[in-house]
Amino acid sequence: MTHLLSAADLSPEQAVEVLDTAEQIENSLAGREIKKLPTLRGRTVVNLFYEDSTRTRISFELAAKRLSADVINFSAKGSSVTKGESLKDTALTLQAMGADAVVIRHSASGSPHRLAQWVEGSVVNAGDGTHEHPTQALLDAFTMRKRTGRGPGDDLAGLNVTIVGDVLHSRVARSNVLLLDTLGANVTLVAPPTLLPVGTESWPVKVSYDLDAALPKSDVVMMLRVQRERMNASFFPTEREYSRRYGLDMARVGALGPDAIVMHPGPMNRGMEIASDVADSARSTIVEQVANGVSVRMAVLYLLLGGKA
Amino acid sequence: MATSPKPSGSGPSQPGSSQSGSPRSAAPGGVRLIAAGDEISRIIDRIAHQILEKTDGAKDTVLVGIPTRGEHLAQRVAARIGTFAGIAPPLGILDITLYRDDLRTRGVRPLENTEEPDGGIDGKIVVLIDDVLFSGRTIRAAFDALRDWGRPKAIQLAVLVDRGHRELPIRADYVGKNIPTAREEQVFVAIAEFDGADGIVISPSTPDRAAAMELIKAQGES
């Protein structure tokens, strides 16, 4: 594996290898005062963020630093990008500076694929437009595997995962559908018809418009953020209406099986797609997902960079 | 992995030059059996006794096995110390992959388990346990890893086989068997818990594992 551009790049074996590696890394650092490994000493990882994302950037930064890599954070704001520099020129500059890996977040779908053609180092897609966010899918799968009592070597065969909300604009949903299918889980998408992309009938998923019908059969419910910044058309009548039909509140949680978990990629709109008491309940894995994100990103960086000369 | 690193191609071949283990039987392809079955158990018993003696009854001592086979060896040594002294020392597992200095040249490898021993290693005598001691680079990486766990009082090393060819000034405190080898030869250690039978074989190149195991099992039964 040279790059991680899409969750679809991973074979079932490779996906399980990433999860296993993340688990072993987590075990090796558990209970340590100094959470640092010398594995990527002397390597340079560039975080190239054209879109604001504190959470993902910090997660990648921490992952790279815990593996002793040198980290350069590049934010489009206040850089030459605002003076009109193209992605290609930025890529060539990074290339000349000897970046071993570039972690890119960009509002344009497909930009990581273009970047991968211009740089020699590894490219990791940290979210491109409404397309994909593969490390988020990996950390979600890692969280599901741990929470459902599975361990090293296991996939997610037979796990019923319901993804609820704005699938249309969600790169998290796209990457999750691809990865969960690779790992053998059964995925159901629940959303208003206006927030489902064209072509979902060809995806390896079931589609439903009825959240209440889907909940009792779910082992995992993943709530997606309503992306207010992308709500530039009338996707649903009112926020209240959306919340009533597709929001997860305590009453709906009551319909879940005793061991079912609630996930959210964050940041949450409390009271909109998820009620505050659900987000803070024992079923919620939201904080755990953030912690798992660092382990999974360490695993990805190790697997991409560990063996390269 | 128990098979030693790739040969460098230097050094003369010294077939049959084993010091304490002249080949007891050979199979086609030059695979030689050095020890099998009960002999391995006796070696483990001896190492357990030596550790007890040198650490004053395994007081403030923890055993740390290096996966994969070193981990099983450590479990067995701990169990035997438990039998002889009445109390088994805490056990840890230490995968050194993330501390290797040759990842760049040899590529990534799957990670194995790591578990810190109960009570940590601060102020303790840590006995590292591995199957084969060769260049010493694995042990060097283990020193780095242990430093991240804490500050032990002392680090000792126990190995089932010392095959020579050190690249670093590292020496084992407890050696099951000294087996002088040519650099290009490969030493394969089989441990019952992992491989189905106990044994040590040497082969001129990367061994055919099935043939090696057949030889070990045949010897173990005889």
Coordinates of N, CA and C in Angstrom, one line a residue, chain B residues 17-22 34 39 176-180:
Chain B
S17 N 29.6 -28.2 12.8 CA 30.6 -27.7 13.7 C 29.9 -27.3 15.1
S18 N 28.7 -27.9 15.3 CA 28.0 -27.5 16.5 C 28.8 -27.9 17.7
Q19 N 28.8 -26.9 18.7 CA 29.7 -27.1 19.9 C 29.1 -28.1 20.8
S20 N 27.9 -27.7 21.3 CA 27.2 -28.6 22.3 C 26.2 -29.5 21.6
G21 N 25.9 -29.3 20.4 CA 24.8 -30.0 19.8 C 25.3 -30.6 18.4
S22 N 26.1 -31.6 18.4 CA 26.4 -32.2 17.1 C 25.1 -32.8 16.6
I34 N 19.0 -30.5 16.2 CA 20.0 -30.2 17.3 C 19.4 -30.7 18.7
E39 N 14.4 -32.8 25.8 CA 15.7 -32.0 26.0 C 15.4 -30.5 26.1
G176 N 20.5 -21.5 26.7 CA 20.1 -22.9 26.7 C 21.1 -23.8 25.9
K177 N 21.5 -23.4 24.8 CA 22.4 -24.1 23.9 C 23.2 -23.2 23.1
N178 N 24.6 -23.3 23.1 CA 25.4 -22.6 22.2 C 25.6 -23.3 21.0
I179 N 25.2 -22.8 19.9 CA 25.3 -23.5 18.6 C 26.0 -22.7 17.6
P180 N 27.4 -22.9 17.4 CA 28.1 -22.2 16.4 C 27.5 -22.5 15.0

